[in-house]
Amino acid sequence: MSGVVVLGGAGGIGSAVVSELLGEGRPVVAVDIAPPPPEHVDVPWIQGDATDPAVVGAAFDTLGSVTGLVHCLLSEHRAPFTEQTTDALRRVLDVGAVSALEPLHQLIARAGGRPCAAVLVSSIHAGLAWGGQAPYAMAKAALEALGRAAAVELGPRGLRCNVVRPGFVKVPRNAHRWQDAATRDALTGLQPLGELAEPEDVARVIAFLLGDRARFVSGETVTVDGAMTAALPEPPAPSRTS
């Protein structure tokens, strides 16, 4: 079975993807600027900047036969809109969106005409606005656009490219929110399913999209948020007076 390159393998969702793919018996190489977490010390690991083409190339070289790619990189610059700078914006876009281009080129080249699949991990921020997160939202929207373009233009060369758009997921970088009881209850209250997503919930969808059972799914954005963004908030009912 040919392998998968996972960019951002040390993050909450990225690490869950590595575990899920290993559980399916797929060879995996992970790339991250951080070292591997304890549960993945035996996984082939390229510690370096995944925006560097040389680092990406080293990852593909590690496995030799690669027909799968997961892009799970992000950068943020949280600040009010009027305090955002072009330099900060470019950096967030470079990490969150532009960095997917070279790996997609590599995947097509290494697959050599064989069917291959890529999944780009976006966010519900791509379609919604939240104060202080303009660069992040822009990067995720750009990533989704890149994924659609890749599916259309590279489909004739065997590529299926899809996007997964998670909602709020319990990952280490936002632990300060879901470990606080009041904040966790407020977040859970926004979820029609009545619970918060685990990284594994997203990883299973990604693994499905990489696999043969999704052989005719391409150019799609799959939202994994438990219907949170499907819910229309109800206005408060008018008070009744006698």
PDB file of C-alpha atoms in Angstrom:
ATOM      1  CA  MET A   1       0.000   0.000   0.000  1.00  0.00           C
ATOM      2  CA  SER A   2       1.431   3.369  -1.012  1.00  0.00           C
ATOM      3  CA  GLY A   3       2.139   6.007   1.563  1.00  0.00           C
ATOM      4  CA  VAL A   4       0.791   9.330   2.751  1.00  0.00           C
ATOM      5  CA  VAL A   5       2.671  12.519   3.573  1.00  0.00           C
ATOM      6  CA  VAL A   6       1.078  14.380   6.493  1.00  0.00           C
ATOM      7  CA  LEU A   7       2.098  18.014   6.823  1.00  0.00           C
ATOM      8  CA  GLY A   8       1.530  19.290  10.350  1.00  0.00           C
ATOM      9  CA  GLY A   9       1.697  15.853  11.932  1.00  0.00           C
ATOM     10  CA  ALA A  10       2.371  17.102  15.459  1.00  0.00           C
ATOM     11  CA  GLY A  11      -0.816  19.162  15.725  1.00  0.00           C
ATOM     12  CA  GLY A  12      -4.020  17.907  17.258  1.00  0.00           C
ATOM     13  CA  ILE A  13      -5.769  16.968  14.016  1.00  0.00           C
ATOM     14  CA  GLY A  14      -2.540  16.088  12.203  1.00  0.00           C
ATOM     15  CA  SER A  15      -1.456  13.693  14.936  1.00  0.00           C
ATOM     16  CA  ALA A  16      -4.896  12.037  14.895  1.00  0.00           C
ATOM     17  CA  VAL A  17      -4.608  11.630  11.120  1.00  0.00           C
ATOM     18  CA  VAL A  18      -1.243   9.904  11.501  1.00  0.00           C
ATOM     19  CA  SER A  19      -2.730   7.493  14.051  1.00  0.00           C
ATOM     20  CA  GLU A  20      -5.790   6.799  11.909  1.00  0.00           C
ATOM     21  CA  LEU A  21      -3.761   6.050   8.791  1.00  0.00           C
ATOM     22  CA  LEU A  22      -1.341   3.832  10.678  1.00  0.00           C
ATOM     23  CA  GLY A  23      -4.332   1.952  12.042  1.00  0.00           C
ATOM     24  CA  GLU A  24      -5.424   1.306   8.466  1.00  0.00           C
ATOM     25  CA  GLY A  25      -1.987  -0.056   7.655  1.00  0.00           C
ATOM     26  CA  ARG A  26      -0.906   2.838   5.454  1.00  0.00           C
ATOM     27  CA  PRO A  27       2.741   3.935   5.509  1.00  0.00           C
ATOM     28  CA  VAL A  28       3.021   7.509   6.772  1.00  0.00           C
ATOM     29  CA  VAL A  29       5.710  10.151   6.955  1.00  0.00           C
ATOM     30  CA  ALA A  30       4.957  13.262   8.996  1.00  0.00           C
ATOM     31  CA  VAL A  31       6.397  16.749   8.683  1.00  0.00           C
ATOM     32  CA  ASP A  32       6.295  19.333  11.428  1.00  0.00           C
ATOM     33  CA  ILE A  33       8.491  22.026  12.865  1.00  0.00           C
ATOM     34  CA  ALA A  34       7.855  20.334  16.221  1.00  0.00           C
ATOM     35  CA  PRO A  35       9.247  16.922  17.237  1.00  0.00           C
ATOM     36  CA  PRO A  36       6.949  13.886  17.139  1.00  0.00           C
ATOM     37  CA  PRO A  37       4.617  13.346  20.084  1.00  0.00           C
ATOM     38  CA  PRO A  38       5.444  10.319  22.277  1.00  0.00           C
ATOM     39  CA  GLU A  39       2.907   8.085  20.545  1.00  0.00           C
ATOM     40  CA  HIS A  40       4.603   8.664  17.189  1.00  0.00           C
ATOM     41  CA  VAL A  41       8.291   8.364  18.032  1.00  0.00           C
ATOM     42  CA  ASP A  42       8.572   5.385  15.681  1.00  0.00           C
ATOM     43  CA  VAL A  43       6.899   7.156  12.751  1.00  0.00           C
ATOM     44  CA  PRO A  44       9.202   8.448   9.981  1.00  0.00           C
ATOM     45  CA  TRP A  45       9.423  12.114  10.884  1.00  0.00           C
ATOM     46  CA  ILE A  46      10.859  15.124   9.088  1.00  0.00           C
ATOM     47  CA  GLN A  47      11.324  17.908  11.620  1.00  0.00           C
ATOM     48  CA  GLY A  48      11.431  21.135   9.682  1.00  0.00           C
ATOM     49  CA  ASP A  49       9.483  23.954   8.077  1.00  0.00           C
ATOM     50  CA  ALA A  50       6.818  22.466   5.802  1.00  0.00           C
ATOM     51  CA  THR A  51       6.776  25.677   3.755  1.00  0.00           C
ATOM     52  CA  ASP A  52      10.316  24.791   2.574  1.00  0.00           C
ATOM     53  CA  PRO A  53      10.228  22.794  -0.705  1.00  0.00           C
ATOM     54  CA  ALA A  54      13.388  20.929   0.330  1.00  0.00           C
ATOM     55  CA  VAL A  55      11.702  19.715   3.520  1.00  0.00           C
ATOM     56  CA  VAL A  56       8.634  18.618   1.580  1.00  0.00           C
ATOM     57  CA  GLY A  57      10.828  16.833  -0.951  1.00  0.00           C
ATOM     58  CA  ALA A  58      12.641  14.992   1.832  1.00  0.00           C
ATOM     59  CA  ALA A  59       9.307  13.728   3.131  1.00  0.00           C
ATOM     60  CA  PHE A  60       8.314  12.325  -0.244  1.00  0.00           C
ATOM     61  CA  ASP A  61      11.781  10.779  -0.638  1.00  0.00           C
ATOM     62  CA  THR A  62      11.408   8.998   2.717  1.00  0.00           C
ATOM     63  CA  LEU A  63       8.541   6.817   1.535  1.00  0.00           C
ATOM     64  CA  GLY A  64       9.383   6.514  -2.115  1.00  0.00           C
ATOM     65  CA  SER A  65       5.884   5.465  -3.183  1.00  0.00           C
ATOM     66  CA  VAL A  66       3.387   8.158  -2.228  1.00  0.00           C
ATOM     67  CA  THR A  67      -0.190   8.594  -3.450  1.00  0.00           C
ATOM     68  CA  GLY A  68      -1.660  10.506  -0.511  1.00  0.00           C
ATOM     69  CA  LEU A  69      -1.198  13.962   0.991  1.00  0.00           C
ATOM     70  CA  VAL A  70      -2.724  15.709   3.990  1.00  0.00           C
ATOM     71  CA  HIS A  71      -2.104  19.426   4.439  1.00  0.00           C
ATOM     72  CA  CYS A  72      -2.788  20.377   8.044  1.00  0.00           C
ATOM     73  CA  LEU A  73      -0.800  23.583   8.520  1.00  0.00           C
ATOM     74  CA  LEU A  74      -1.928  26.843  10.013  1.00  0.00           C
ATOM     75  CA  SER A  75      -0.697  30.168  11.227  1.00  0.00           C
ATOM     76  CA  GLU A  76      -2.537  32.943  13.034  1.00  0.00           C
ATOM     77  CA  HIS A  77      -2.076  36.614  13.753  1.00  0.00           C
ATOM     78  CA  ARG A  78      -4.816  37.636  16.146  1.00  0.00           C
ATOM     79  CA  ALA A  79      -5.414  41.369  16.179  1.00  0.00           C
ATOM     80  CA  PRO A  80      -8.233  43.818  15.478  1.00  0.00           C
ATOM     81  CA  PHE A  81      -8.726  44.490  11.777  1.00  0.00           C
ATOM     82  CA  THR A  82      -7.321  48.006  12.014  1.00  0.00           C
ATOM     83  CA  GLU A  83      -4.126  46.659  13.615  1.00  0.00           C
ATOM     84  CA  GLN A  84      -3.424  43.952  11.047  1.00  0.00           C
ATOM     85  CA  THR A  85      -0.330  44.455   8.893  1.00  0.00           C
ATOM     86  CA  THR A  86       0.485  43.298   5.385  1.00  0.00           C
ATOM     87  CA  ASP A  87       3.583  41.464   6.639  1.00  0.00           C
ATOM     88  CA  ALA A  88       1.554  39.484   9.162  1.00  0.00           C
ATOM     89  CA  LEU A  89      -1.103  38.773   6.572  1.00  0.00           C
ATOM     90  CA  ARG A  90       1.426  37.462   4.061  1.00  0.00           C
ATOM     91  CA  ARG A  91       2.999  35.166   6.644  1.00  0.00           C
ATOM     92  CA  VAL A  92      -0.345  33.657   7.617  1.00  0.00           C
ATOM     93  CA  LEU A  93      -1.268  33.188   3.953  1.00  0.00           C
ATOM     94  CA  ASP A  94       2.115  31.627   3.177  1.00  0.00           C
ATOM     95  CA  VAL A  95       1.768  29.019   5.919  1.00  0.00           C
ATOM     96  CA  GLY A  96      -1.958  28.412   5.682  1.00  0.00           C
ATOM     97  CA  ALA A  97      -2.490  28.365   1.926  1.00  0.00           C
ATOM     98  CA  VAL A  98       0.530  28.996  -0.312  1.00  0.00           C
ATOM     99  CA  SER A  99       2.398  26.128   1.375  1.00  0.00           C
ATOM    100  CA  ALA A 100      -0.044  23.615  -0.164  1.00  0.00           C
ATOM    101  CA  LEU A 101       1.067  24.318  -3.735  1.00  0.00           C
ATOM    102  CA  GLU A 102       4.486  22.628  -3.686  1.00  0.00           C
ATOM    103  CA  PRO A 103       3.237  19.434  -1.968  1.00  0.00           C
ATOM    104  CA  LEU A 104       0.475  19.109  -4.570  1.00  0.00           C
ATOM    105  CA  HIS A 105       3.076  19.473  -7.321  1.00  0.00           C
ATOM    106  CA  GLN A 106       5.197  16.825  -5.604  1.00  0.00           C
ATOM    107  CA  LEU A 107       2.262  14.451  -5.202  1.00  0.00           C
ATOM    108  CA  ILE A 108       1.372  14.574  -8.889  1.00  0.00           C
ATOM    109  CA  ALA A 109       4.998  14.108  -9.908  1.00  0.00           C
ATOM    110  CA  ARG A 110       5.646  11.189  -7.532  1.00  0.00           C
ATOM    111  CA  ALA A 111       2.361   9.434  -8.321  1.00  0.00           C
ATOM    112  CA  GLY A 112       3.430   9.231 -11.953  1.00  0.00           C
ATOM    113  CA  GLY A 113      -0.078   8.981 -13.346  1.00  0.00           C
ATOM    114  CA  ARG A 114      -1.400   6.617 -10.673  1.00  0.00           C
ATOM    115  CA  PRO A 115      -4.591   7.629  -8.862  1.00  0.00           C
ATOM    116  CA  CYS A 116      -3.711   9.859  -5.907  1.00  0.00           C
ATOM    117  CA  ALA A 117      -5.581  11.884  -3.325  1.00  0.00           C
ATOM    118  CA  ALA A 118      -5.026  15.006  -1.266  1.00  0.00           C
ATOM    119  CA  VAL A 119      -7.002  16.433   1.638  1.00  0.00           C
ATOM    120  CA  LEU A 120      -6.518  20.043   2.691  1.00  0.00           C
ATOM    121  CA  VAL A 121      -7.643  20.901   6.211  1.00  0.00           C
ATOM    122  CA  SER A 122      -9.532  24.189   6.316  1.00  0.00           C
ATOM    123  CA  SER A 123     -11.798  25.647   9.001  1.00  0.00           C
ATOM    124  CA  ILE A 124     -15.300  27.044   9.368  1.00  0.00           C
ATOM    125  CA  HIS A 125     -13.485  30.384   9.558  1.00  0.00           C
ATOM    126  CA  ALA A 126     -13.171  30.165   5.770  1.00  0.00           C
ATOM    127  CA  GLY A 127     -16.859  30.962   5.460  1.00  0.00           C
ATOM    128  CA  LEU A 128     -17.508  32.996   8.595  1.00  0.00           C
ATOM    129  CA  ALA A 129     -16.053  36.068  10.275  1.00  0.00           C
ATOM    130  CA  TRP A 130     -14.833  36.242  13.847  1.00  0.00           C
ATOM    131  CA  GLY A 131     -13.185  39.335  15.311  1.00  0.00           C
ATOM    132  CA  GLY A 132      -9.407  39.429  15.231  1.00  0.00           C
ATOM    133  CA  GLN A 133      -9.032  36.481  12.848  1.00  0.00           C
ATOM    134  CA  ALA A 134      -9.026  38.100   9.400  1.00  0.00           C
ATOM    135  CA  PRO A 135      -5.689  36.613   8.184  1.00  0.00           C
ATOM    136  CA  TYR A 136      -6.599  33.102   9.351  1.00  0.00           C
ATOM    137  CA  ALA A 137      -9.989  33.281   7.666  1.00  0.00           C
ATOM    138  CA  MET A 138      -8.402  34.544   4.444  1.00  0.00           C
ATOM    139  CA  ALA A 139      -5.815  31.773   4.458  1.00  0.00           C
ATOM    140  CA  LYS A 140      -8.408  29.045   4.935  1.00  0.00           C
ATOM    141  CA  ALA A 141     -10.657  30.503   2.220  1.00  0.00           C
ATOM    142  CA  ALA A 142      -7.668  30.623  -0.136  1.00  0.00           C
ATOM    143  CA  LEU A 143      -6.784  27.032   0.737  1.00  0.00           C
ATOM    144  CA  GLU A 144     -10.283  25.903  -0.192  1.00  0.00           C
ATOM    145  CA  ALA A 145     -10.063  27.729  -3.523  1.00  0.00           C
ATOM    146  CA  LEU A 146      -6.702  26.100  -4.217  1.00  0.00           C
ATOM    147  CA  GLY A 147      -8.171  22.687  -3.461  1.00  0.00           C
ATOM    148  CA  ARG A 148     -11.010  23.176  -5.935  1.00  0.00           C
ATOM    149  CA  ALA A 149      -8.592  24.351  -8.613  1.00  0.00           C
ATOM    150  CA  ALA A 150      -6.347  21.340  -8.042  1.00  0.00           C
ATOM    151  CA  ALA A 151      -9.300  18.954  -8.300  1.00  0.00           C
ATOM    152  CA  VAL A 152     -10.372  20.421 -11.631  1.00  0.00           C
ATOM    153  CA  GLU A 153      -6.993  21.003 -13.254  1.00  0.00           C
ATOM    154  CA  LEU A 154      -5.193  17.924 -11.983  1.00  0.00           C
ATOM    155  CA  GLY A 155      -8.105  15.491 -12.067  1.00  0.00           C
ATOM    156  CA  PRO A 156      -7.145  14.385 -15.600  1.00  0.00           C
ATOM    157  CA  ARG A 157      -3.742  13.418 -14.171  1.00  0.00           C
ATOM    158  CA  GLY A 158      -5.294  11.200 -11.514  1.00  0.00           C
ATOM    159  CA  LEU A 159      -5.626  13.554  -8.538  1.00  0.00           C
ATOM    160  CA  ARG A 160      -8.628  13.709  -6.269  1.00  0.00           C
ATOM    161  CA  CYS A 161      -8.437  16.769  -4.041  1.00  0.00           C
ATOM    162  CA  ASN A 162     -10.903  17.541  -1.281  1.00  0.00           C
ATOM    163  CA  VAL A 163     -11.127  19.944   1.635  1.00  0.00           C
ATOM    164  CA  VAL A 164     -12.239  19.156   5.176  1.00  0.00           C
ATOM    165  CA  ARG A 165     -13.650  22.102   7.110  1.00  0.00           C
ATOM    166  CA  PRO A 166     -13.681  21.394  10.869  1.00  0.00           C
ATOM    167  CA  GLY A 167     -15.571  23.416  13.422  1.00  0.00           C
ATOM    168  CA  PHE A 168     -14.409  23.680  17.013  1.00  0.00           C
ATOM    169  CA  VAL A 169     -12.245  20.653  17.837  1.00  0.00           C
ATOM    170  CA  LYS A 170     -10.684  19.789  21.191  1.00  0.00           C
ATOM    171  CA  VAL A 171      -7.007  20.135  20.312  1.00  0.00           C
ATOM    172  CA  PRO A 172      -4.078  21.197  22.507  1.00  0.00           C
ATOM    173  CA  ARG A 173      -3.806  24.710  21.072  1.00  0.00           C
ATOM    174  CA  ASN A 174      -7.298  25.612  22.272  1.00  0.00           C
ATOM    175  CA  ALA A 175      -7.213  23.575  25.501  1.00  0.00           C
ATOM    176  CA  HIS A 176      -7.529  26.765  27.541  1.00  0.00           C
ATOM    177  CA  ARG A 177     -11.071  27.028  26.183  1.00  0.00           C
ATOM    178  CA  TRP A 178     -12.450  23.506  26.490  1.00  0.00           C
ATOM    179  CA  GLN A 179     -10.743  22.846  29.828  1.00  0.00           C
ATOM    180  CA  ASP A 180     -12.494  25.838  31.365  1.00  0.00           C
ATOM    181  CA  ALA A 181     -15.905  24.607  32.541  1.00  0.00           C
ATOM    182  CA  ALA A 182     -17.875  27.763  31.731  1.00  0.00           C
ATOM    183  CA  THR A 183     -16.350  28.169  28.268  1.00  0.00           C
ATOM    184  CA  ARG A 184     -16.771  24.479  27.507  1.00  0.00           C
ATOM    185  CA  ASP A 185     -20.437  24.630  28.464  1.00  0.00           C
ATOM    186  CA  ALA A 186     -20.958  27.670  26.255  1.00  0.00           C
ATOM    187  CA  LEU A 187     -19.263  25.981  23.304  1.00  0.00           C
ATOM    188  CA  THR A 188     -21.215  22.784  23.838  1.00  0.00           C
ATOM    189  CA  GLY A 189     -24.411  24.805  23.872  1.00  0.00           C
ATOM    190  CA  LEU A 190     -23.703  25.803  20.258  1.00  0.00           C
ATOM    191  CA  GLN A 191     -23.498  22.175  19.170  1.00  0.00           C
ATOM    192  CA  PRO A 192     -26.729  20.498  17.997  1.00  0.00           C
ATOM    193  CA  LEU A 193     -25.142  17.137  18.829  1.00  0.00           C
ATOM    194  CA  GLY A 194     -24.531  18.293  22.379  1.00  0.00           C
ATOM    195  CA  GLU A 195     -20.810  17.576  22.510  1.00  0.00           C
ATOM    196  CA  LEU A 196     -17.487  18.895  21.208  1.00  0.00           C
ATOM    197  CA  ALA A 197     -15.565  17.236  18.400  1.00  0.00           C
ATOM    198  CA  GLU A 198     -12.457  15.190  19.076  1.00  0.00           C
ATOM    199  CA  PRO A 199      -9.511  15.243  16.625  1.00  0.00           C
ATOM    200  CA  GLU A 200     -10.315  11.635  15.735  1.00  0.00           C
ATOM    201  CA  ASP A 201     -13.725  12.704  14.403  1.00  0.00           C
ATOM    202  CA  VAL A 202     -11.993  14.810  11.763  1.00  0.00           C
ATOM    203  CA  ALA A 203      -9.219  12.276  11.131  1.00  0.00           C
ATOM    204  CA  ARG A 204     -11.711   9.547  10.213  1.00  0.00           C
ATOM    205  CA  VAL A 205     -13.268  11.759   7.540  1.00  0.00           C
ATOM    206  CA  ILE A 206      -9.836  12.605   6.149  1.00  0.00           C
ATOM    207  CA  ALA A 207      -8.851   8.940   6.009  1.00  0.00           C
ATOM    208  CA  PHE A 208     -12.087   8.121   4.181  1.00  0.00           C
ATOM    209  CA  LEU A 209     -11.454  10.822   1.569  1.00  0.00           C
ATOM    210  CA  LEU A 210      -7.955   9.470   0.981  1.00  0.00           C
ATOM    211  CA  GLY A 211      -9.207   5.933   0.472  1.00  0.00           C
ATOM    212  CA  ASP A 212     -10.652   3.975  -2.425  1.00  0.00           C
ATOM    213  CA  ARG A 213     -14.187   4.147  -1.039  1.00  0.00           C
ATOM    214  CA  ALA A 214     -14.159   7.845  -1.958  1.00  0.00           C
ATOM    215  CA  ARG A 215     -12.826   7.182  -5.459  1.00  0.00           C
ATOM    216  CA  PHE A 216     -15.361   9.512  -7.124  1.00  0.00           C
ATOM    217  CA  VAL A 217     -15.366  12.276  -4.529  1.00  0.00           C
ATOM    218  CA  SER A 218     -13.281  15.259  -5.621  1.00  0.00           C
ATOM    219  CA  GLY A 219     -13.487  19.025  -5.486  1.00  0.00           C
ATOM    220  CA  GLU A 220     -15.656  18.908  -2.369  1.00  0.00           C
ATOM    221  CA  THR A 221     -15.543  20.773   0.922  1.00  0.00           C
ATOM    222  CA  VAL A 222     -16.782  18.533   3.728  1.00  0.00           C
ATOM    223  CA  THR A 223     -17.784  20.362   6.903  1.00  0.00           C
ATOM    224  CA  VAL A 224     -17.180  18.442  10.126  1.00  0.00           C
ATOM    225  CA  ASP A 225     -18.778  20.584  12.804  1.00  0.00           C
ATOM    226  CA  GLY A 226     -21.729  18.605  14.136  1.00  0.00           C
ATOM    227  CA  ALA A 227     -24.177  20.955  12.341  1.00  0.00           C
ATOM    228  CA  MET A 228     -22.984  23.950  14.350  1.00  0.00           C
ATOM    229  CA  THR A 229     -22.895  26.241  11.314  1.00  0.00           C
ATOM    230  CA  ALA A 230     -26.144  24.783   9.955  1.00  0.00           C
ATOM    231  CA  ALA A 231     -28.105  26.059  12.929  1.00  0.00           C
ATOM    232  CA  LEU A 232     -29.908  29.377  12.541  1.00  0.00           C
ATOM    233  CA  PRO A 233     -29.927  31.128  15.923  1.00  0.00           C
ATOM    234  CA  GLU A 234     -33.457  31.782  17.079  1.00  0.00           C
ATOM    235  CA  PRO A 235     -34.309  35.300  18.261  1.00  0.00           C
ATOM    236  CA  PRO A 236     -35.700  35.515  21.753  1.00  0.00           C
ATOM    237  CA  ALA A 237     -39.439  35.023  21.921  1.00  0.00           C
ATOM    238  CA  PRO A 238     -41.449  38.197  22.530  1.00  0.00           C
ATOM    239  CA  SER A 239     -42.635  38.643  26.065  1.00  0.00           C
ATOM    240  CA  ARG A 240     -46.305  38.039  26.659  1.00  0.00           C
ATOM    241  CA  THR A 241     -48.272  40.591  28.600  1.00  0.00           C
ATOM    242  CA  SER A 242     -51.702  39.996  30.089  1.00  0.00           C
TER     243      SER A 242
END
